[in-house]
XYZ file of C-alpha atoms in Angstrom:
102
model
C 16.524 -9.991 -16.590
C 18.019 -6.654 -15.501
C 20.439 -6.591 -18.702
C 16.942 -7.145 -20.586
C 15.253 -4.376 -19.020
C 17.800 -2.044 -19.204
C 18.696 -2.108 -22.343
C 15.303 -2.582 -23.857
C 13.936 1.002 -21.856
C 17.549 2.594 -22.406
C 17.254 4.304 -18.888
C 20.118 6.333 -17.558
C 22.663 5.229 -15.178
C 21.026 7.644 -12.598
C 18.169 6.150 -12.518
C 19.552 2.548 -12.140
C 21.639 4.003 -9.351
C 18.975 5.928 -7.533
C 16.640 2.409 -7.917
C 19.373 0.204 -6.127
C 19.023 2.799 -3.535
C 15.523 2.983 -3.319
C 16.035 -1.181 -3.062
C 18.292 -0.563 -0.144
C 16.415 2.044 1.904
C 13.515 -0.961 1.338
C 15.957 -3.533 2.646
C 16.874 -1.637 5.722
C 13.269 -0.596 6.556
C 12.360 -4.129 6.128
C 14.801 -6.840 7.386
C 13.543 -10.013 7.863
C 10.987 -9.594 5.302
C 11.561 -12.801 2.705
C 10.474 -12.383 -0.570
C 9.425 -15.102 -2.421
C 11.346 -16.508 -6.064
C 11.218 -13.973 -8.914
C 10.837 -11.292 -6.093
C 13.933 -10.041 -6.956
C 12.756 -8.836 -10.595
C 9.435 -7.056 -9.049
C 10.861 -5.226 -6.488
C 13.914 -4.328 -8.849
C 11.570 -3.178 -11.983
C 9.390 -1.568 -8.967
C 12.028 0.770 -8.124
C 13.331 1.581 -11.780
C 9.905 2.968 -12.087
C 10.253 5.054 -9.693
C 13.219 6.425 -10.172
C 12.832 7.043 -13.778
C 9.263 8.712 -12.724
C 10.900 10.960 -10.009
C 14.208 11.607 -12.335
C 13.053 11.814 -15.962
C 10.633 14.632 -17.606
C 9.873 12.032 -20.151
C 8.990 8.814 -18.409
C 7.723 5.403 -19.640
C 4.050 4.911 -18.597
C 3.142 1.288 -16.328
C 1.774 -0.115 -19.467
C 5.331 0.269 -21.076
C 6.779 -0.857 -18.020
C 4.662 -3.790 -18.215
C 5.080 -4.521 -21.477
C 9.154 -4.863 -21.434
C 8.919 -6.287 -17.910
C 6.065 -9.207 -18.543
C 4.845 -7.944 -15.058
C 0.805 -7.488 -15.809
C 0.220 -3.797 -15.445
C -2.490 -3.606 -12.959
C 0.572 -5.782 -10.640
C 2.815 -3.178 -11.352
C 0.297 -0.530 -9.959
C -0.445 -2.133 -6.864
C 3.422 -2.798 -6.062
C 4.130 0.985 -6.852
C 1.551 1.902 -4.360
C 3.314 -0.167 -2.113
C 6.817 0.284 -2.507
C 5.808 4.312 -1.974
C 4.054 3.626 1.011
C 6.852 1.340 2.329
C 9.107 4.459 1.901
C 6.909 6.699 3.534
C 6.509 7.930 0.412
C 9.975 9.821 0.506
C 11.698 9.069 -2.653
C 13.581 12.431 -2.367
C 17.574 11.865 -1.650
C 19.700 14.786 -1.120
C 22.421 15.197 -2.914
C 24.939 14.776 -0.280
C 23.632 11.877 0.417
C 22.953 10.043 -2.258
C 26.713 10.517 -3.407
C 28.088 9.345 -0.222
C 25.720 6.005 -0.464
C 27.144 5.640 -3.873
């Protein structure tokens, strides 16, 4: 599914990175928190939205992301509400730190 997603949106290997990190700061926040099967795949296209929305001038709208996902778009809304708010909305990563995580 990730190859698939990938390489049908063409985003950049910054943004993948900067997703998996945005997965992990999730992760630590959270736990014990169990996600159910196919999980994985939300919470992973979840984060490559927002990392090619914080990262890119030219970003793929939800309907796009949708659309090469096969996550209905009003879903995809409702966990990108979510995944902000489960961040604190702090999707910023300094430098520094973002190299030393990677």
């Amino acid at each position: 599914f990730c190859q698939q997603l990938i390489k049908a949106t063409q985003i950049s290997c910054a943004c993948i990175v900067l997703a998996l990190y945005y997965v992990n700061r999730l992760r630590e926040a959270y736990p014990f928190v169990q996600g159910s099967i196919g999980s994985e795949v939300r919470l992973f296209t979840t984060a490559l939205v927002l990392a090619n929305k914080y990262l890119d001038d030219n970003t793929f709208t939800n309907k796009t992301w949708a659309d090469v996902s096969h996550i209905p778009v009003h879903e995809l809304n409702i966990m990108e509400v979510e995944f902000l708010s489960a961040l604190n909305y702090r999707i910023h990563v300094p430098h520094q730190q973002f190299f030393s995580w990677a």
